[in-house]
PDB file of C-alpha atoms and ligand atoms in Angstrom:
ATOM      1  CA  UNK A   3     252.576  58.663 206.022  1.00 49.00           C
ATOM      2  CA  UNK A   4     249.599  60.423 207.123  1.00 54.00           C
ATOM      3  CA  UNK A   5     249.368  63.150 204.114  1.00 58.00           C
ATOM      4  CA  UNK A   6     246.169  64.921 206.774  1.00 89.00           C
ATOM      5  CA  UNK A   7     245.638  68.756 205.322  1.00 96.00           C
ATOM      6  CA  UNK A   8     246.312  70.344 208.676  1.00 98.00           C
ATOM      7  CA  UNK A   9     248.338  69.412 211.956  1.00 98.00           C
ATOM      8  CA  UNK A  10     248.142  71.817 215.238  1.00 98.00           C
ATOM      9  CA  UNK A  11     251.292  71.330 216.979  1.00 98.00           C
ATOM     10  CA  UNK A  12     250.607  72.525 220.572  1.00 98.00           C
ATOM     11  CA  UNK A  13     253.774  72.930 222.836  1.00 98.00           C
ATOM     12  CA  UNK A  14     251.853  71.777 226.563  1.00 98.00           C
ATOM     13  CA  UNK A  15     253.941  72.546 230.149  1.00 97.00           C
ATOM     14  CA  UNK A  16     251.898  72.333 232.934  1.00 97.00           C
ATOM     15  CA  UNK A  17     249.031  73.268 231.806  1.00 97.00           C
ATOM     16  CA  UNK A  18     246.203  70.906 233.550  1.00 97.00           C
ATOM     17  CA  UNK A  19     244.204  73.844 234.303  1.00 95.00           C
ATOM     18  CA  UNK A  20     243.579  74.936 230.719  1.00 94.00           C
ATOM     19  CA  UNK A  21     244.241  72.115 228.061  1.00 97.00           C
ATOM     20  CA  UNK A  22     240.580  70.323 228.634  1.00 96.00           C
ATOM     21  CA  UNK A  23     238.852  73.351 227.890  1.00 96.00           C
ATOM     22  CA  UNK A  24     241.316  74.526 224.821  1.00 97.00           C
ATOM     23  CA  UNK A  25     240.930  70.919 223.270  1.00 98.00           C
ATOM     24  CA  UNK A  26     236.965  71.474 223.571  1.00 97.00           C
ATOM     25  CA  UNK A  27     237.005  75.535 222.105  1.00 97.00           C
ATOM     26  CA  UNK A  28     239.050  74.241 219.109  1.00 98.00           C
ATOM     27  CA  UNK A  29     237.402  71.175 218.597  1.00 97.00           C
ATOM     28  CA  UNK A  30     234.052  73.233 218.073  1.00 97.00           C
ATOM     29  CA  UNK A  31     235.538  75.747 215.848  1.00 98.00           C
ATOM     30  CA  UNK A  32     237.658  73.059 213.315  1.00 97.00           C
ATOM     31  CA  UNK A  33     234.802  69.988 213.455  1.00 95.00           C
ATOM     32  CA  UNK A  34     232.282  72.000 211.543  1.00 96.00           C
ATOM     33  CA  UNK A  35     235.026  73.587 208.830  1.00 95.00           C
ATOM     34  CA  UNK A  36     235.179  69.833 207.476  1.00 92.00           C
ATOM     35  CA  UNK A  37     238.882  70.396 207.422  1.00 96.00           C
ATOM     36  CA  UNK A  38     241.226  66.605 207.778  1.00 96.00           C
ATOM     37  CA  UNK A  39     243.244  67.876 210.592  1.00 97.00           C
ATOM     38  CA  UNK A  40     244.848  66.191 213.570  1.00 97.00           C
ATOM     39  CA  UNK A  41     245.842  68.082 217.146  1.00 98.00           C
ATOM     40  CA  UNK A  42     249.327  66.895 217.311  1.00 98.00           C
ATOM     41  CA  UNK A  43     250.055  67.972 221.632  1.00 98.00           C
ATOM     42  CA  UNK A  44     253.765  67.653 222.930  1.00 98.00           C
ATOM     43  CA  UNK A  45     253.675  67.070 226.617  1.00 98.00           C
ATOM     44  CA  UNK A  46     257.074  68.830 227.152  1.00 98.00           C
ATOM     45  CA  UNK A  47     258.270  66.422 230.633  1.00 98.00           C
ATOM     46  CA  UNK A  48     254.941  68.771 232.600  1.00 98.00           C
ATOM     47  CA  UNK A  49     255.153  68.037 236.425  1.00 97.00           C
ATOM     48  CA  UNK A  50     251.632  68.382 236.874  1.00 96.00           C
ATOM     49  CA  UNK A  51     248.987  66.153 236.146  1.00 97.00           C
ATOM     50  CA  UNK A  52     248.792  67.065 232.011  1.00 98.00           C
ATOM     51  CA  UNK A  53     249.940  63.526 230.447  1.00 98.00           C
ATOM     52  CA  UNK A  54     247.369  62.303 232.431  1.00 98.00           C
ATOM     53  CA  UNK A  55     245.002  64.448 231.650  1.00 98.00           C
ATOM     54  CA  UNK A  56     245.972  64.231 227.513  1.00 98.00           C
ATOM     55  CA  UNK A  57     246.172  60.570 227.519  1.00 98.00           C
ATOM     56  CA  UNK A  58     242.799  60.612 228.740  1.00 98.00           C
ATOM     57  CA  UNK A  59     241.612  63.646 226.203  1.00 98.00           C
ATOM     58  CA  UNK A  60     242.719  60.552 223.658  1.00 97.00           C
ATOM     59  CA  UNK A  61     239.869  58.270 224.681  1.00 96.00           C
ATOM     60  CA  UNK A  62     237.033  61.031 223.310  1.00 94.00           C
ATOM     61  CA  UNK A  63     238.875  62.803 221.087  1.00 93.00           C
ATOM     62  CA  UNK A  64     239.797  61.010 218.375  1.00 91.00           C
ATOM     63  CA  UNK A  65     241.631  63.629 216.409  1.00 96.00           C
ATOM     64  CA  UNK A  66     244.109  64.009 219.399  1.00 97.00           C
ATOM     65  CA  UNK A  67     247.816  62.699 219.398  1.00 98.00           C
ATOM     66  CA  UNK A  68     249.964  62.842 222.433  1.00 98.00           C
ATOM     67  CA  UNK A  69     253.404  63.022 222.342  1.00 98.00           C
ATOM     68  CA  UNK A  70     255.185  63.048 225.644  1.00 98.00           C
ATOM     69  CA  UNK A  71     258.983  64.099 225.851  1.00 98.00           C
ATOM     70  CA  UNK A  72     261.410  65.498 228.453  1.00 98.00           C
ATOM     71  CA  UNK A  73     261.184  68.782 228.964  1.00 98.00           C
ATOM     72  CA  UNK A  74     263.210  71.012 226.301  1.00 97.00           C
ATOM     73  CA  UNK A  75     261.070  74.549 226.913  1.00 96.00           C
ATOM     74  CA  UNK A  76     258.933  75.752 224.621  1.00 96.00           C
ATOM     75  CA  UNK A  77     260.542  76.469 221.442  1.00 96.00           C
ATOM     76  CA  UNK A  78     262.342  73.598 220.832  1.00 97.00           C
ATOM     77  CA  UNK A  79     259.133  71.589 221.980  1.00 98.00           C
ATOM     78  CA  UNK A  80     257.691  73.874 218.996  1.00 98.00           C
ATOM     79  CA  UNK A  81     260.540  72.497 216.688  1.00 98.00           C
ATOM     80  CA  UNK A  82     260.185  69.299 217.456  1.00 98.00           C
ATOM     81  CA  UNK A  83     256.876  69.588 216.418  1.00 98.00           C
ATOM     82  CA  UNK A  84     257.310  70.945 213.381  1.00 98.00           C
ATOM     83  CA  UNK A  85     259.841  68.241 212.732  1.00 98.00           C
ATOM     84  CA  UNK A  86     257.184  65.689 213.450  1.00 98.00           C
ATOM     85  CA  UNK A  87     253.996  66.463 211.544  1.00 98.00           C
ATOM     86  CA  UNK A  88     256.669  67.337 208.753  1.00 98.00           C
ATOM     87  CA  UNK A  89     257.369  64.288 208.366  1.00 97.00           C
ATOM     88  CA  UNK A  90     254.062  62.347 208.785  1.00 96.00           C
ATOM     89  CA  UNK A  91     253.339  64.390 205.813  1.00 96.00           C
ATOM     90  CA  UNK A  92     250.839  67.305 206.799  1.00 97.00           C
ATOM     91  CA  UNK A  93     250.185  70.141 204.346  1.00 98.00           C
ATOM     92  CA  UNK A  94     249.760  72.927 206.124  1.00 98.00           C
ATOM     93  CA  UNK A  95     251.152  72.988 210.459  1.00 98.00           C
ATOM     94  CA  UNK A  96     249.573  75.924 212.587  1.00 98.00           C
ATOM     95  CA  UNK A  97     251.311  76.120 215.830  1.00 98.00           C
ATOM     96  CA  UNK A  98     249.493  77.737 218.706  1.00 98.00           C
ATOM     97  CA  UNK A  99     250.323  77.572 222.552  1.00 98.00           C
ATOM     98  CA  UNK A 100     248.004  75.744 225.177  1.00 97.00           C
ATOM     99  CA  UNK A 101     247.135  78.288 227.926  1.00 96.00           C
ATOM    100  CA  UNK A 102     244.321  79.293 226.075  1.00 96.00           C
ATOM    101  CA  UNK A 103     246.280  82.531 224.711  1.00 97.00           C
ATOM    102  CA  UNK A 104     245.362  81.836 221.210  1.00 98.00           C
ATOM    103  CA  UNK A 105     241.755  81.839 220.327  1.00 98.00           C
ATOM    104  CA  UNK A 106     239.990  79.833 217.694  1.00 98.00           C
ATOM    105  CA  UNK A 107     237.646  82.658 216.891  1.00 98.00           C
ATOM    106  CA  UNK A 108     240.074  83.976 214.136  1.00 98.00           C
ATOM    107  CA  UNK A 109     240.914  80.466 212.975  1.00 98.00           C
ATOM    108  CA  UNK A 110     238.817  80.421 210.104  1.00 98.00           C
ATOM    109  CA  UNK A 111     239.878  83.749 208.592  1.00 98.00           C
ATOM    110  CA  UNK A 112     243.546  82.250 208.846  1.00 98.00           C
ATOM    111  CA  UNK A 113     242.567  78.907 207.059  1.00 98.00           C
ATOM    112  CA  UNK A 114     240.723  80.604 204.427  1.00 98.00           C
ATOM    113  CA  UNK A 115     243.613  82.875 203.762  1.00 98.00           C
ATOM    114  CA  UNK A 116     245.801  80.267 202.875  1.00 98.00           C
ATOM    115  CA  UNK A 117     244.738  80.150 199.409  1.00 97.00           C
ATOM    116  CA  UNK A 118     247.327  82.568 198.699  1.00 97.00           C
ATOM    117  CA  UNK A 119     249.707  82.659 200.713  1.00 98.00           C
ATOM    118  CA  UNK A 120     252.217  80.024 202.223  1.00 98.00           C
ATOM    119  CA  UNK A 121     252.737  81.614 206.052  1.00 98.00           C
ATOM    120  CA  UNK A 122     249.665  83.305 207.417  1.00 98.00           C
ATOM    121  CA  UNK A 123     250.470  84.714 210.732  1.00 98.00           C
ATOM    122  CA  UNK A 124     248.477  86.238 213.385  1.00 98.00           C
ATOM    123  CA  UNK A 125     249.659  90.209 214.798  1.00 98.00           C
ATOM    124  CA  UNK A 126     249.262  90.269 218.092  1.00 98.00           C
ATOM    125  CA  UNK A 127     246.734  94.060 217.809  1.00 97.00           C
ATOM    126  CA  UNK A 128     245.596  93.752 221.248  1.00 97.00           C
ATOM    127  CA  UNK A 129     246.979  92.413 224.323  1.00 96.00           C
ATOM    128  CA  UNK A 130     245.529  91.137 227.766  1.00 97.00           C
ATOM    129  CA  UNK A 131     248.575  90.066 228.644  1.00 93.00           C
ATOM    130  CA  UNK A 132     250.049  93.231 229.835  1.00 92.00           C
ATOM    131  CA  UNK A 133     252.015  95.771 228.574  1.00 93.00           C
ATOM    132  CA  UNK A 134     255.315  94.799 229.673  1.00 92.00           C
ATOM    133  CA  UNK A 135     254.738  92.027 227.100  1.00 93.00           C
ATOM    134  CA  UNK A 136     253.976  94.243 224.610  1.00 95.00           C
ATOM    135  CA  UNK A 137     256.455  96.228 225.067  1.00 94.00           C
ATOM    136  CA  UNK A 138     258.809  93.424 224.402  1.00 93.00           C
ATOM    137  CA  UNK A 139     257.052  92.628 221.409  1.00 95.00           C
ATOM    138  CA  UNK A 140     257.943  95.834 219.615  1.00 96.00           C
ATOM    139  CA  UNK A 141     261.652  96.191 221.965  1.00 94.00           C
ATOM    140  CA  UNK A 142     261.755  92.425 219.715  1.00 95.00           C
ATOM    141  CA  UNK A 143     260.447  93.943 216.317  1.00 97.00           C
ATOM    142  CA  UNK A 144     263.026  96.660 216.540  1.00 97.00           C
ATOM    143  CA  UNK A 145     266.365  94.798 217.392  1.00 95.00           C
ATOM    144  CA  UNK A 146     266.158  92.269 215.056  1.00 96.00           C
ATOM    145  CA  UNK A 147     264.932  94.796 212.362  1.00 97.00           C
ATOM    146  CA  UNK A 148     268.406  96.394 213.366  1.00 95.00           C
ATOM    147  CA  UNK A 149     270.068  92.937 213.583  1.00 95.00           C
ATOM    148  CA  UNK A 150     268.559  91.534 210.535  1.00 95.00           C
ATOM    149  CA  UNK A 151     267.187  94.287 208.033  1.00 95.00           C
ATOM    150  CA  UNK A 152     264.285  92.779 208.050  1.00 96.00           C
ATOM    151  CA  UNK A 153     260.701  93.666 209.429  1.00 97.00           C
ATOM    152  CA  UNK A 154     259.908  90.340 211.135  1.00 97.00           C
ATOM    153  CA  UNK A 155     256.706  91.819 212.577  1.00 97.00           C
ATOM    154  CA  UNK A 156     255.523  89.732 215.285  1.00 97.00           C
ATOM    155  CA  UNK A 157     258.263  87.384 215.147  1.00 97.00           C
ATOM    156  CA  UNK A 158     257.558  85.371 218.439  1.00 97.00           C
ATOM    157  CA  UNK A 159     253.791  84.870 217.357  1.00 98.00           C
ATOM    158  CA  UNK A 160     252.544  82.193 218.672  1.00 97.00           C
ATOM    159  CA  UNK A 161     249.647  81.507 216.230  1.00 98.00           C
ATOM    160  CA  UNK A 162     251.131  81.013 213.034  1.00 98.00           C
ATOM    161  CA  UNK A 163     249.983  78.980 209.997  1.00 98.00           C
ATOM    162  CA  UNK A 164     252.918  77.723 207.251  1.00 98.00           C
ATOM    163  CA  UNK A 165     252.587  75.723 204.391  1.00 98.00           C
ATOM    164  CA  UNK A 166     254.691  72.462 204.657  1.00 98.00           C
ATOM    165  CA  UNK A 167     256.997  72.203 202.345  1.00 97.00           C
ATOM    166  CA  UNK A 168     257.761  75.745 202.621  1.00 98.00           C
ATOM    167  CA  UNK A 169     257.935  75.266 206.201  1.00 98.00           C
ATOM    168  CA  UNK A 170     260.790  72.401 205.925  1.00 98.00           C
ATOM    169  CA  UNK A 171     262.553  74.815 203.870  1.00 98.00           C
ATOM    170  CA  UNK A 172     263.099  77.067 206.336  1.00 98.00           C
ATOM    171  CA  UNK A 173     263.668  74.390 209.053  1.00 98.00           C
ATOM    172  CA  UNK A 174     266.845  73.783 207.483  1.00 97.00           C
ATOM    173  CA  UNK A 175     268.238  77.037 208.194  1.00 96.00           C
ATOM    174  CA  UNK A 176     267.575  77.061 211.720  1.00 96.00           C
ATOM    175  CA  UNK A 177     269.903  75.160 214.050  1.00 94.00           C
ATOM    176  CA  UNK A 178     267.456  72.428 216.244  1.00 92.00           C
ATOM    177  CA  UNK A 179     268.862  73.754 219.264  1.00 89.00           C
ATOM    178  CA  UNK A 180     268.107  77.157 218.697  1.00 91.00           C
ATOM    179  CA  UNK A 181     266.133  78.220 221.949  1.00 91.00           C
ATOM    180  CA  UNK A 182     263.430  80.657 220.910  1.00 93.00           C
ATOM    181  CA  UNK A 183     262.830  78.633 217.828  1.00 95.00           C
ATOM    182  CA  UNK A 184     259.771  81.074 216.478  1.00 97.00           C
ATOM    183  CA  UNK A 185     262.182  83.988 215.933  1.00 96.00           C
ATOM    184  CA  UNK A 186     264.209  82.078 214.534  1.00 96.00           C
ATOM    185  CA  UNK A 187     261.702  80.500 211.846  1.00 98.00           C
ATOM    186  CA  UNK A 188     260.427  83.795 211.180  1.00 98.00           C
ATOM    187  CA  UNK A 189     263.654  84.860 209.894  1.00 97.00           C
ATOM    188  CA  UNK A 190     264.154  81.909 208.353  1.00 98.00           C
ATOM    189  CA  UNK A 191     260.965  81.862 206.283  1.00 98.00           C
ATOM    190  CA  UNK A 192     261.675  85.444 205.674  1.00 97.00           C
ATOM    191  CA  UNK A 193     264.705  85.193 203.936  1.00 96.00           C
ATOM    192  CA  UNK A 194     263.222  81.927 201.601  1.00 95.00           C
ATOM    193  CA  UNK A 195     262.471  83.282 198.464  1.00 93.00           C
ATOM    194  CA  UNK A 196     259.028  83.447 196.642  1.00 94.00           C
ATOM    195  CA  UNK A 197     257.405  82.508 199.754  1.00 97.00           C
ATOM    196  CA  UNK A 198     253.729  84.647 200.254  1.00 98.00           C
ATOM    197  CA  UNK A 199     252.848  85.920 203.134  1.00 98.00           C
ATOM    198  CA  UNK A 200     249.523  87.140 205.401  1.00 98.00           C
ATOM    199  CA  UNK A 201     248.708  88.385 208.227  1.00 98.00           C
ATOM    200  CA  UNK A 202     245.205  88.118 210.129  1.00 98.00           C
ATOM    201  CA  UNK A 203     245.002  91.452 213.568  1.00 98.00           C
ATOM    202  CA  UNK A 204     244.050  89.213 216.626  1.00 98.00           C
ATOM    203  CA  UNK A 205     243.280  89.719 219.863  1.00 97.00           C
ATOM    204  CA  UNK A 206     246.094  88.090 222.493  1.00 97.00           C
ATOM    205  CA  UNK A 207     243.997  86.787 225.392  1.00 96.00           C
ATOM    206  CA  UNK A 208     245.520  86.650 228.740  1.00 94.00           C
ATOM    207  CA  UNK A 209     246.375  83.072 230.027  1.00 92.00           C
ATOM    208  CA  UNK A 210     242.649  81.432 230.615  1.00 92.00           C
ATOM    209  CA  UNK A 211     243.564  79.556 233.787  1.00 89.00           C
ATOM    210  CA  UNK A 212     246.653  78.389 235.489  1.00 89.00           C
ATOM    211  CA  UNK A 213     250.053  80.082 236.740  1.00 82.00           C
ATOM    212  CA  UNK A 214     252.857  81.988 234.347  1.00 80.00           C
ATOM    213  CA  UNK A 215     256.289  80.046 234.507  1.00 77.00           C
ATOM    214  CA  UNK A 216     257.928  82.425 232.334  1.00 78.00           C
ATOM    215  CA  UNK A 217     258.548  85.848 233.672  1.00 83.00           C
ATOM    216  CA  UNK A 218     259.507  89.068 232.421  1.00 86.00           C
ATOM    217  CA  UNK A 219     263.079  89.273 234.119  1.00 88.00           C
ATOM    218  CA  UNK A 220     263.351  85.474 232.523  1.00 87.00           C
ATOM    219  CA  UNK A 221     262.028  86.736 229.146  1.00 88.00           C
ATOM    220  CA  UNK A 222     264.267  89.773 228.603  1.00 89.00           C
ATOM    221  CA  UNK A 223     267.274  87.043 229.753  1.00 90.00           C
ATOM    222  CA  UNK A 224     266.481  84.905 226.577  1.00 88.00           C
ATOM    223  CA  UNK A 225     265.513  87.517 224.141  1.00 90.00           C
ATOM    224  CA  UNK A 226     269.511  88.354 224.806  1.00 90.00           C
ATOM    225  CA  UNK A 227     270.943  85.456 224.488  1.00 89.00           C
ATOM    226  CA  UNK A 228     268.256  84.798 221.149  1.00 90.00           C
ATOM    227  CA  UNK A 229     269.538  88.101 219.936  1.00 92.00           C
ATOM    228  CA  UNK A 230     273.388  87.460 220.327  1.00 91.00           C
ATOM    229  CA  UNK A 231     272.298  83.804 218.977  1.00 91.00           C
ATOM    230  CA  UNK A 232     270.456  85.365 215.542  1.00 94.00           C
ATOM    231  CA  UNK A 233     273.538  84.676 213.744  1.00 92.00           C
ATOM    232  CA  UNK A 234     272.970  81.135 213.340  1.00 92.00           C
ATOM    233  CA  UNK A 235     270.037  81.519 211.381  1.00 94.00           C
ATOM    234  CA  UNK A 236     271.503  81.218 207.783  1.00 85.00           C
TER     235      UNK A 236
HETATM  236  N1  GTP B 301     257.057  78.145 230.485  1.00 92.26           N
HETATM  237  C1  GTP B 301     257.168  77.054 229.721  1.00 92.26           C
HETATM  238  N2  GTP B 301     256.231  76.859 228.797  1.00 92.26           N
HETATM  239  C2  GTP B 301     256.336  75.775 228.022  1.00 92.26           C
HETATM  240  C3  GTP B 301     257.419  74.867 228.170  1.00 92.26           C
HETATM  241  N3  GTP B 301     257.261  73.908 227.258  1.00 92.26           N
HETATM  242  C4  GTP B 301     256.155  74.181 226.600  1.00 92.26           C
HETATM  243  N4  GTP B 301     255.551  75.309 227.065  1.00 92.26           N
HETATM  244  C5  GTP B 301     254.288  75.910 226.566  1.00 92.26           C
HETATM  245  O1  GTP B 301     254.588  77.122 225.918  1.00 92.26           O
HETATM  246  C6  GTP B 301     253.528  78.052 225.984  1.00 92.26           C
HETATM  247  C7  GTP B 301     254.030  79.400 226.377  1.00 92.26           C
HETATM  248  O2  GTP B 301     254.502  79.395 227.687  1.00 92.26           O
HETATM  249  P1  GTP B 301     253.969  80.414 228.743  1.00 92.26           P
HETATM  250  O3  GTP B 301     254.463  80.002 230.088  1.00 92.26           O
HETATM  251  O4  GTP B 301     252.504  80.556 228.570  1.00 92.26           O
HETATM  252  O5  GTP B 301     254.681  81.751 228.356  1.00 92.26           O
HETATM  253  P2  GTP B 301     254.034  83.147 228.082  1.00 92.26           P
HETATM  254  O6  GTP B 301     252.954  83.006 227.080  1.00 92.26           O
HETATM  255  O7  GTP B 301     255.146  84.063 227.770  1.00 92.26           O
HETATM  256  O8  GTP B 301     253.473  83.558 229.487  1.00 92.26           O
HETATM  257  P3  GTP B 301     252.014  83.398 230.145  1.00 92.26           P
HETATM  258  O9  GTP B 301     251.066  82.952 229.097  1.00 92.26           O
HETATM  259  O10 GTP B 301     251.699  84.718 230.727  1.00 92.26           O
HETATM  260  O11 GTP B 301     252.205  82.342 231.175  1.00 92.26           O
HETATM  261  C8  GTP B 301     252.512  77.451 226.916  1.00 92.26           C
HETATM  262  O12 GTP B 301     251.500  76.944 226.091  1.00 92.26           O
HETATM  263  C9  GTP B 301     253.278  76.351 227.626  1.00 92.26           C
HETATM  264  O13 GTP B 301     252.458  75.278 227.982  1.00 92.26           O
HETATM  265  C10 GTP B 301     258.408  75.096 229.182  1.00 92.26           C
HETATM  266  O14 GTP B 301     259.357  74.341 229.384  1.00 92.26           O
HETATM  267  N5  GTP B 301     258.227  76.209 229.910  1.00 92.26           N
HETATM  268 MG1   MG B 302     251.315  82.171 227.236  1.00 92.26          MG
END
C-alpha cells in the first residue's frame, strides 16, 4: 500500500518524441506544489523506442513508475490505470495523455479545486487540434445527452482529476472492456450520487511532437460503436 495523495496515470503509445519533455514540464510544475504524488506511465505494447526511453526516465526521476503492457489502445490502458493506482491506495488519480496535449499550466487551479469537489475536470475552451475534433466533441456532447439525459460535458476529456474512492465507485459500473473507457466513466461518475463536481476552461494544445495514430475516419468509427455500446454502463 502506497496511500501517496496523487497518482498521474499517463496512457503512453509511441510517443518517444514527446514523453522526455512532458515528464520534465510536469515535473517543474508538481515539484514545487509539495504535493506526494507519483507519475504512474503505462507503456501500452509502443513499437517505438518509448520503454526504452521510460525505463531510462526511471534512473533521474524518481517519482516515475513504468508499467509496460501489450497494447490494449488507449482507454482501456486508461482503465487499467485507474485500476492500478486504485489499488496501491492513491487519494486522488488525474489522468492526462502523453503527447503533450494536456498542459501543466492549469494543474494547480485543478488541485486546488479539489477541496470541494470529488471530479474536477478540465473543458476543452480552446482547441489547436482542429476543428474536426471539436466538432466531435460537441457531435459527442449531444448524442449521449440524447442517449443518456445527461449533460456529460466534455465526456472524452482527457485531463480529468477524481477523488479515489469515488472514482472506484464508478469503476464498478463500467465493464473493463469497455473501449472508450473516459465516456464511459463520465457517465458513470455522473450517475453516482452525492458526488461534487468542477470544472477548470483549458486550452487543448495540439500534439507537441510526433505523428497522430488515431484519425478522424477511425474516431467517428469508435464513437459508434461507444455509442451503440453506452448501454453497458449501469
Ligand atoms: N493512438 C493510440 N494512442 C494510445 C494507445 N494507447 C495509449 N495511447 C495514448 O493515448 C493518447 C491519445 O492518443 P492520440 O493518438 O494522441 O489520440 P488523439 O489525441 O485523438 O490524436 P492526436 O493527439 O492528434 O494524435 C496518447 O497519449 C497516446 O500515447 C493506442 O493504442 N493507440
Ligand atoms: Mg492526443
Amino acid at each position: 500500500m502506497i496511500s501517496s495523495e496523487l497518482a498521474i496515470v499517463i496512457p503512453v503509445y509511441n510517443e518517444s518524441a514527446n514523453i522526455v519533455a512532458l515528464l520534465q514540464e510536469w515535473r517543474e510544475v508538481l515539484d514545487p506544489l509539495d504535493i506526494d504524488y507519483r507519475i504512474l506511465a503505462f507503456n501500452d505494447g509502443s513499437r517505438d523506442d518509448t520503454g526504452r526511453i521510460l525505463d531510462e526516465a526511471t534512473n533521474t526521476l524518481d517519482r516515475l513508475e513504468v508499467v509496460h503492457k501489450p497494447n490494449t489502445g488507449h482507454g482501456r490502458t486508461c482503465r487499467f490505470g485507474y485500476d492500478r493506482a486504485v489499488s496501491l491506495g492513491f487519494a486522488w488519480i488525474l489522468q492526462i495523455d502523453s503527447d503533450g496535449q494536456c498542459d501543466p499550466a492549469y494543474f494547480k487551479e485543478i488541485w486546488n479545486k479539489r477541496v470541494s469537489a470529488d471530479c474536477v475536470f478540465g473543458l476543452r475552451v480552446t482547441r489547436d487540434d482542429g476543428w474536426r475534433r471539436a466538432l466531435i466533441s460537441r457531435l459527442l456532447r449531444f448524442s449521449t445527452f440524447i442517449l443518456t439525459g445527461r449533460d456529460l460535458r466534455d465526456a472524452n476529456v482527457p485531463y480529468r482529476l477524481m477523488r479515489a474512492d469515488v472514482l472506484q465507485r464508478a469503476l464498478k459500473r463500467v465493464p473493463a472492456n469497455f473501449d472508450i473507457q473516459n465516456v464511459a466513466l463520465t457517465l458513470a461518475l455522473k450517475r453516482e450520487r452525492f458526488v461534487t463536481w468542477s470544472y477548470v476552461p483549458i486550452r487543448f494544445r495540439d500534439r507537441q511532437g510526433g505523428t497522430n495514430s488515431i484519425n478522424v475516419a477511425k474516431i467517428l468509427k469508435m464513437g459508434w460503436d461507444m455509442l451503440a455500446s453506452l448501454h453497458r454502463v449501469s
